[in-house]
Amino acid sequence: MSLDKDYENAIRYYLDTIFTEKAEVFENSNDIIELNVVKPMTRYITANASVNFKFSTPMFAWWDLTSACNFRCVHCLYNDTEYDSSNDLTDEEALNLAETLTDDFGIVQIVLSGGEVFLRAELLKKLILKFKENNVGVTLASNASLISPEYIDFLAKNLNMYTDRIQISLDGATSDTFKKIRGTDGFYKIVETIKSLAEKGVRVTVVCIVNNINYDEVVDVYDLCESLGVYDFVAGKMLCYNDTHKRLCVSDREKMLLAHKLLTQRANKKTLLKLGLFSNIELLNVVEIENIIKEEKYRNFYQNFGTLYQRSCNLNDRISIRSDGNVYMCMEAACASALMGNIREKPLGEIWAERGSNVFFQPRVLEKMGCKDCRYSCICNGGCMAKAYKRFGTINSPELACRFCKRVV
C-alpha cells in the first residue's frame, strides 16, 4: 500500500515529537515533574528500589461514586445499557470507605468519577473535604453540566492548582455537535462553567474523545480551551465496546493527520496538549507507521531507552472501586474473573491483603508472551495486561493481536 505524502509527513512529525520527548523523560526519570500525577512519584520510588519492589498499599485510587448519569453519550462505555444506581454505596458506606483510604491505606491521589459525580453533590463535598484534610490529591471527572456557581466557589476554595484538578468532557466546538454526541443541550452552560472554574484558579483538564462526528472540530475545541484558560487539553481515542462505537471510529490515517495539526499548533498556546490517539503497541501494528519506525533514525532513539517500566504494569500501587463496592486492580481490570472482592462483604483491608491470588497481581512473563526477542520490546511492553486478559484470557499476551508476537501461552 502506497503512503501519501501528507500521511507520511504527519507520521514523521509525530514520531520525531514523541521519541524526542520520551528520551527527555528517560534522561530525567528520577525527577518528580508534576505533583498532581502519581506516575512520576512511583517512577522515582521504583528507580531507587530493588527489582522486586512492590508497594504495600496503593498510592492511587479510582472510585466511581455512582453509575447514574444525566447524559447519554454515544461514545460512552455504557451507551447501550440501562443506568441503574440503585446498588450504589450509601453516603455512610462511602464516607467509611474514604476513611479507610486515607487513614489505613494512606493514598496520595484519588480520581472521583461516575456516572456523573455531581449527581451526588453533597456527598462529593464531604469526600473532597476528607481527602484534602489528609493531603490527598483529588481529580474530579465530570461533564460539568450540574456544577452551580456556589459549587464553583467551593471547589476554588478547597482544590489546589498543583495537586488537584477537574477533568471535563467536551466533545465539540459547537452546540450542534455537542448535542449529536451528548444527546442533550447544555454546551454553552458547560463552556461558561469551564471559564468560571479557570478564572477562579481551579485547574481544568478538558478531554475530547475523537470520533467521526466531531473530527473536524477537534482543533477548534483546542482553540476554545485556550480562550477559556484551560490548563491542559486531551485528545483521546474512541474505545470500541459495541457496534455503535465501531461506526464512530476514525481511521489511523485520520488520527495521525489530526495529531499533526494539534502538535503544530501547541507551541503558540498556554493550554498544554496531551495526545491519547495511539498507544505504542497500536503504532507498531499500523504497517505504514511501523515501516517508518524501523528506520535507523528512530531505532537510535528507542533502543537507548531500555525498559522504563516493569512488564507487569501493576506494582501494587493502585486500586479501583466501583459504585457498588466491587474492587479491582484498576478500571481496565473490571471483569468478573478479576474481581478482588466487595467492601460490603469484606473490609477493604482484608480484600487488599488477599490480592496475591488475583490474576492481575501475578507477574507477567516475557518468555510466555513471545516478545523476548522483539526489537520493539523497550517501547511496547505488550500494552495493557488487563486488556490482554479480557481479550485473550491471559495476562501473558499483548493487548491486541500483535503481528510481531509469535506465540501466546
Coordinates of C-alpha atoms in Angstrom, one line a residue:
M1 CA 0.0 0.0 0.0
S2 CA 1.5 3.4 -1.1
L3 CA 1.8 6.1 1.5
D4 CA 0.6 9.5 0.5
K5 CA 2.9 12.5 1.4
D6 CA 0.5 14.1 3.9
Y7 CA 0.2 10.9 5.9
E8 CA 4.0 10.3 5.7
N9 CA 4.8 13.8 6.9
A10 CA 2.3 13.5 9.7
I11 CA 3.8 10.2 10.9
R12 CA 7.4 11.5 10.8
Y13 CA 6.4 14.7 12.7
Y14 CA 4.6 12.6 15.3
L15 CA 7.5 10.2 15.8
D16 CA 10.0 13.0 15.9
T17 CA 8.0 14.6 18.7
I18 CA 7.1 11.5 20.8
F19 CA 10.6 9.9 20.7
T20 CA 12.4 13.2 21.5
E21 CA 10.1 13.9 24.4
K22 CA 10.2 10.3 25.7
A23 CA 14.0 10.5 25.6
E24 CA 13.9 13.6 27.7
V25 CA 11.6 11.8 30.2
F26 CA 14.0 8.9 30.3
E27 CA 17.0 11.1 30.9
N28 CA 15.2 12.8 33.8
S29 CA 13.4 9.7 35.1
N30 CA 14.4 10.4 38.7
D31 CA 12.8 13.8 38.8
I32 CA 9.3 14.4 40.1
I33 CA 8.0 16.7 37.4
E34 CA 4.3 17.1 38.3
L35 CA 2.9 16.9 41.8
N36 CA -0.6 16.1 40.6
V37 CA 0.4 12.9 38.8
V38 CA 1.3 9.7 40.7
K39 CA 3.4 8.2 37.9
P40 CA 6.4 10.4 38.4
M41 CA 6.3 9.7 42.1
T42 CA 6.1 5.9 41.6
R43 CA 8.8 6.1 39.0
Y44 CA 11.1 8.0 41.4
I45 CA 10.5 5.4 44.2
T46 CA 10.9 2.3 42.0
A47 CA 14.0 3.7 40.3
N48 CA 15.7 3.6 43.7
A49 CA 14.2 0.3 44.9
S50 CA 15.0 -3.3 44.3
V51 CA 13.9 -5.1 41.1
N52 CA 11.1 -6.9 43.0
F53 CA 9.8 -3.9 44.9
K54 CA 6.0 -3.6 45.3
F55 CA 4.0 -1.1 47.3
S56 CA 2.5 -2.4 50.5
T57 CA -0.6 -0.2 50.0
P58 CA -1.8 1.6 46.9
M59 CA -0.8 5.2 46.3
F60 CA -3.6 5.8 43.8
A61 CA -7.4 5.0 43.8
W62 CA -10.0 5.3 41.1
W63 CA -13.5 5.5 42.6
D64 CA -16.8 5.6 40.7
L65 CA -19.2 7.3 43.1
T66 CA -22.3 6.5 41.1
S67 CA -23.3 4.6 38.0
A68 CA -26.1 7.2 37.3
C69 CA -25.6 9.9 34.6
N70 CA -27.7 12.7 33.3
F71 CA -26.3 12.3 29.7
R72 CA -26.4 9.5 27.2
C73 CA -23.3 9.9 25.2
V74 CA -22.9 7.9 22.0
H75 CA -19.3 7.0 22.7
C76 CA -19.7 6.0 26.4
L77 CA -18.9 2.5 27.6
Y78 CA -22.5 2.3 28.9
N79 CA -24.3 3.8 26.0
D80 CA -26.2 0.6 25.1
T81 CA -27.1 -0.3 28.7
E82 CA -29.6 0.8 31.3
Y83 CA -28.1 3.0 34.0
D84 CA -29.0 1.6 37.4
S85 CA -27.7 3.3 40.5
S86 CA -29.9 1.5 43.0
N87 CA -27.0 -0.5 44.3
D88 CA -24.6 2.4 44.7
L89 CA -22.8 2.7 48.1
T90 CA -24.8 4.7 50.6
D91 CA -23.4 8.0 51.9
E92 CA -22.4 6.3 55.1
E93 CA -20.7 3.5 53.3
A94 CA -18.9 5.9 51.0
L95 CA -17.6 8.0 54.0
N96 CA -16.4 4.9 55.8
L97 CA -14.6 3.9 52.6
A98 CA -12.9 7.3 52.3
E99 CA -11.7 6.9 55.9
T100 CA -10.2 3.6 55.1
L101 CA -8.4 5.0 52.0
T102 CA -6.9 7.9 54.0
D103 CA -6.4 6.6 57.5
D104 CA -5.5 2.9 56.7
F105 CA -4.1 3.0 53.2
G106 CA -2.6 6.5 53.1
I107 CA -3.3 7.0 49.4
V108 CA -1.8 10.1 47.8
Q109 CA -4.1 10.6 44.9
I110 CA -7.7 9.8 44.0
V111 CA -10.0 10.1 41.0
L112 CA -13.7 10.5 41.8
S113 CA -15.7 9.6 38.7
G114 CA -19.0 8.1 37.7
G115 CA -21.5 8.1 36.0
E116 CA -21.8 11.8 36.8
V117 CA -20.3 12.7 40.2
F118 CA -22.3 15.8 40.7
L119 CA -25.4 13.8 40.9
R120 CA -24.1 13.2 44.4
A121 CA -23.0 16.7 45.0
E122 CA -23.4 16.9 48.8
L123 CA -21.6 13.6 49.3
L124 CA -18.9 14.8 46.9
K125 CA -18.3 17.9 49.1
K126 CA -17.8 15.8 52.2
L127 CA -15.4 13.5 50.3
I128 CA -13.4 16.4 48.9
L129 CA -13.0 17.9 52.4
K130 CA -12.0 14.5 53.8
F131 CA -9.4 13.9 51.2
K132 CA -8.0 17.4 51.3
E133 CA -7.7 17.3 55.1
N134 CA -5.4 14.3 54.6
N135 CA -3.4 15.9 51.8
V136 CA -4.7 13.6 49.1
G137 CA -4.6 14.9 45.5
V138 CA -8.1 15.0 44.1
T139 CA -9.2 14.6 40.4
L140 CA -12.9 15.0 39.6
A141 CA -14.2 13.6 36.3
S142 CA -17.4 15.3 35.2
N143 CA -19.5 16.5 32.3
A144 CA -19.8 19.8 34.2
S145 CA -23.5 20.3 33.4
L146 CA -24.6 20.2 37.1
I147 CA -22.0 22.5 38.7
S148 CA -23.6 25.6 40.2
P149 CA -21.8 28.9 40.8
E150 CA -21.8 28.2 44.5
Y151 CA -20.1 24.9 43.9
I152 CA -17.5 26.5 41.8
D153 CA -16.7 28.8 44.7
F154 CA -16.4 25.7 47.0
L155 CA -14.0 24.0 44.5
A156 CA -11.9 27.1 44.2
K157 CA -11.6 27.3 47.9
N158 CA -10.7 23.7 48.5
L159 CA -8.8 22.5 45.4
N160 CA -5.1 23.1 44.9
M161 CA -3.9 24.1 41.4
Y162 CA -0.8 21.9 41.7
T163 CA -2.2 18.7 43.1
D164 CA -5.9 18.8 42.2
R165 CA -8.0 19.1 39.0
I166 CA -11.4 18.8 37.5
Q167 CA -11.5 16.8 34.2
I168 CA -14.3 17.9 32.0
S169 CA -15.6 16.2 28.8
L170 CA -16.2 18.5 25.9
D171 CA -16.6 16.7 22.6
G172 CA -17.4 19.5 20.2
A173 CA -16.8 23.2 19.5
T174 CA -20.4 23.9 18.6
S175 CA -23.7 23.3 20.2
D176 CA -25.0 21.1 17.3
T177 CA -22.0 18.7 17.5
F178 CA -22.3 18.6 21.3
K179 CA -25.9 17.6 21.1
K180 CA -25.3 14.9 18.5
I181 CA -22.8 13.3 20.8
R182 CA -24.3 14.0 24.2
G183 CA -27.9 13.7 23.3
T184 CA -28.9 16.9 25.1
D185 CA -28.4 20.6 25.1
G186 CA -26.0 22.3 27.6
F187 CA -23.0 23.3 25.5
Y188 CA -23.0 27.0 26.4
K189 CA -23.5 26.3 30.2
I190 CA -20.6 23.9 30.2
V191 CA -18.4 26.4 28.4
E192 CA -19.3 29.1 30.8
T193 CA -18.6 26.7 33.8
I194 CA -15.2 25.8 32.4
K195 CA -14.4 29.5 32.0
S196 CA -15.5 30.4 35.6
L197 CA -13.6 27.5 37.1
A198 CA -10.4 28.5 35.3
E199 CA -10.9 32.2 36.3
K200 CA -11.2 31.2 39.9
G201 CA -8.0 29.2 39.9
V202 CA -9.2 25.7 39.5
R203 CA -7.1 23.5 37.3
V204 CA -9.2 22.3 34.4
T205 CA -8.4 19.5 32.1
V206 CA -10.7 19.1 29.0
V207 CA -11.0 15.7 27.4
C208 CA -12.3 15.4 23.8
I209 CA -12.9 11.9 22.5
V210 CA -12.2 11.9 18.8
N211 CA -14.8 10.3 16.6
N212 CA -16.3 10.8 13.1
I213 CA -19.0 13.2 14.5
N214 CA -16.5 15.8 15.9
Y215 CA -13.4 15.0 13.9
D216 CA -13.5 18.3 12.0
E217 CA -13.9 20.3 15.2
V218 CA -11.2 18.9 17.5
V219 CA -8.7 21.6 16.6
D220 CA -11.4 24.2 17.3
V221 CA -12.0 22.6 20.7
Y222 CA -8.3 23.1 21.5
D223 CA -8.6 26.7 20.4
L224 CA -11.7 27.1 22.6
C225 CA -9.8 25.6 25.6
E226 CA -7.0 28.2 25.1
S227 CA -9.5 31.0 25.2
L228 CA -11.2 29.7 28.3
G229 CA -8.0 29.4 30.3
V230 CA -8.0 25.6 30.4
Y231 CA -4.8 24.1 31.8
D232 CA -4.5 21.1 29.6
F233 CA -6.4 19.5 26.6
V234 CA -6.5 15.8 25.9
A235 CA -7.4 14.4 22.5
G236 CA -8.4 10.9 23.2
K237 CA -9.3 7.9 21.0
M238 CA -12.6 6.1 20.8
L239 CA -12.7 2.8 22.7
C240 CA -14.9 0.2 20.9
Y241 CA -17.2 -1.8 23.1
N242 CA -20.1 -2.3 20.7
D243 CA -21.2 -1.9 17.1
T244 CA -22.2 1.8 17.7
H245 CA -18.6 2.5 18.8
K246 CA -17.1 0.8 15.8
R247 CA -19.2 3.1 13.5
L248 CA -17.8 6.1 15.3
C249 CA -14.1 5.3 15.0
V250 CA -11.9 7.2 12.6
S251 CA -9.1 5.7 10.6
D252 CA -5.4 5.5 11.7
R253 CA -4.6 8.0 8.9
E254 CA -7.2 10.5 10.1
K255 CA -5.9 10.2 13.7
M256 CA -2.4 10.8 12.6
L257 CA -3.3 13.8 10.4
L258 CA -5.2 15.3 13.4
A259 CA -2.3 14.6 15.7
H260 CA -0.1 16.6 13.3
K261 CA -2.4 19.5 13.2
L262 CA -2.6 19.6 17.0
L263 CA 1.1 19.3 17.6
T264 CA 1.9 22.1 15.1
Q265 CA -0.4 24.4 17.0
R266 CA 0.6 23.7 20.6
A267 CA 3.8 25.9 20.6
N268 CA 1.6 29.0 20.4
K269 CA -0.7 28.0 23.2
K270 CA -0.6 28.1 27.0
T271 CA -3.0 25.2 27.2
L272 CA -0.9 22.1 27.3
L273 CA -1.6 19.3 24.7
K274 CA -1.8 15.7 25.6
L275 CA -2.4 13.1 22.8
G276 CA -4.1 9.8 23.5
L277 CA -4.8 8.8 20.0
F278 CA -2.4 5.9 19.8
S279 CA -0.8 3.6 22.3
N280 CA 2.8 2.4 21.5
I281 CA 1.6 -1.1 20.6
E282 CA -1.0 0.4 18.2
L283 CA 1.6 2.5 16.5
L284 CA 3.7 -0.6 15.8
N285 CA 0.7 -2.6 14.4
V286 CA -0.1 0.1 11.8
V287 CA 2.0 -1.1 8.8
E288 CA 2.6 2.3 7.3
I289 CA 3.7 3.7 10.7
E290 CA 5.9 0.7 11.6
N291 CA 7.7 0.9 8.3
I292 CA 8.9 4.4 9.3
I293 CA 9.6 3.5 13.0
K294 CA 12.0 0.8 11.9
E295 CA 14.3 3.3 10.1
E296 CA 17.7 3.8 11.7
K297 CA 16.8 7.4 12.8
Y298 CA 14.0 6.2 15.1
R299 CA 15.7 3.0 16.1
N300 CA 18.5 5.0 17.5
F301 CA 16.0 6.9 19.6
Y302 CA 14.1 4.0 21.2
Q303 CA 17.0 1.5 21.6
N304 CA 18.6 3.9 24.1
F305 CA 15.5 3.9 26.3
G306 CA 15.9 0.5 27.9
T307 CA 12.7 -0.7 29.5
L308 CA 11.3 2.2 31.6
Y309 CA 8.7 0.1 33.4
Q310 CA 8.1 -3.5 34.5
R311 CA 6.3 -5.5 32.0
S312 CA 3.7 -6.2 34.7
C313 CA 2.3 -2.7 34.9
N314 CA 1.0 -3.3 38.4
L315 CA 3.4 -2.6 41.3
N316 CA 0.6 -2.8 43.9
D317 CA 0.3 0.9 43.5
R318 CA -3.3 1.2 42.5
I319 CA -6.9 0.2 43.2
S320 CA -10.2 0.7 41.5
I321 CA -13.6 0.8 43.3
R322 CA -16.9 0.7 41.5
S323 CA -20.1 2.4 42.7
D324 CA -21.5 -0.9 44.1
G325 CA -18.4 -1.6 46.2
N326 CA -16.7 -4.0 43.9
V327 CA -12.9 -3.8 44.0
Y328 CA -10.4 -4.3 41.1
M329 CA -6.8 -3.7 40.4
C330 CA -7.6 -0.8 38.0
M331 CA -10.6 0.4 36.0
E332 CA -9.4 -1.6 32.9
A333 CA -9.4 -4.8 35.0
A334 CA -13.1 -4.7 35.8
C335 CA -14.3 -8.2 34.8
A336 CA -16.0 -10.9 36.8
S337 CA -13.0 -13.3 36.9
A338 CA -10.7 -10.4 38.1
L339 CA -13.0 -9.3 41.0
M340 CA -10.9 -8.9 44.2
G341 CA -14.0 -8.6 46.4
N342 CA -16.8 -6.3 47.6
I343 CA -16.4 -3.9 50.5
R344 CA -20.0 -4.8 51.7
E345 CA -18.9 -8.4 52.2
K346 CA -15.4 -7.9 53.4
P347 CA -13.4 -4.9 54.7
L348 CA -11.1 -3.3 52.1
G349 CA -8.0 -4.1 54.2
E350 CA -8.8 -7.8 54.0
I351 CA -9.5 -7.6 50.3
W352 CA -6.2 -5.9 49.7
A353 CA -4.4 -8.5 51.9
E354 CA -5.7 -11.3 49.8
R355 CA -4.7 -9.7 46.5
G356 CA -1.9 -12.2 45.8
S357 CA -4.4 -14.8 44.4
N358 CA -5.9 -12.3 41.9
V359 CA -4.8 -12.8 38.2
F360 CA -3.6 -9.2 37.9
F361 CA -1.2 -9.5 40.8
Q362 CA 0.7 -12.3 39.1
P363 CA 3.9 -11.5 37.2
R364 CA 3.6 -11.1 33.5
V365 CA 6.2 -13.4 32.0
L366 CA 8.1 -12.1 29.0
E367 CA 9.1 -15.5 27.6
K368 CA 5.5 -16.7 27.7
M369 CA 4.4 -13.6 25.7
G370 CA 6.7 -14.5 22.8
C371 CA 8.1 -10.9 23.0
K372 CA 11.5 -11.8 24.3
D373 CA 13.4 -11.1 21.1
C374 CA 11.1 -8.4 19.6
R375 CA 13.0 -5.3 18.6
Y376 CA 10.2 -3.1 19.9
S377 CA 10.1 -4.6 23.4
C378 CA 11.5 -1.5 25.0
I379 CA 8.8 0.8 23.7
C380 CA 5.8 -1.5 23.7
N381 CA 5.8 -3.8 26.8
G382 CA 2.9 -5.7 25.4
G383 CA 0.5 -2.9 26.1
C384 CA -2.2 -3.2 28.9
M385 CA -2.2 -6.5 30.7
A386 CA -5.9 -6.0 31.7
K387 CA -7.0 -5.5 28.0
A388 CA -4.9 -8.6 27.1
Y389 CA -6.7 -10.7 29.7
K390 CA -10.1 -9.6 28.7
R391 CA -9.4 -10.2 25.0
F392 CA -7.3 -13.4 25.2
G393 CA -7.9 -14.8 28.7
T394 CA -4.3 -14.4 29.8
I395 CA -2.0 -11.6 31.0
N396 CA 0.9 -13.2 29.1
S397 CA -0.2 -11.7 25.8
P398 CA 0.0 -8.4 24.1
E399 CA -3.2 -6.4 24.4
L400 CA -4.1 -6.9 20.8
A401 CA -3.3 -9.4 18.1
C402 CA 0.2 -8.1 17.6
R403 CA 1.8 -9.1 14.3
F404 CA 5.2 -9.3 16.0
C405 CA 4.2 -11.7 18.8
K406 CA 4.6 -15.3 17.6
R407 CA 3.0 -17.2 20.5
V408 CA 0.8 -16.9 23.4
V409 CA 0.8 -19.3 26.4

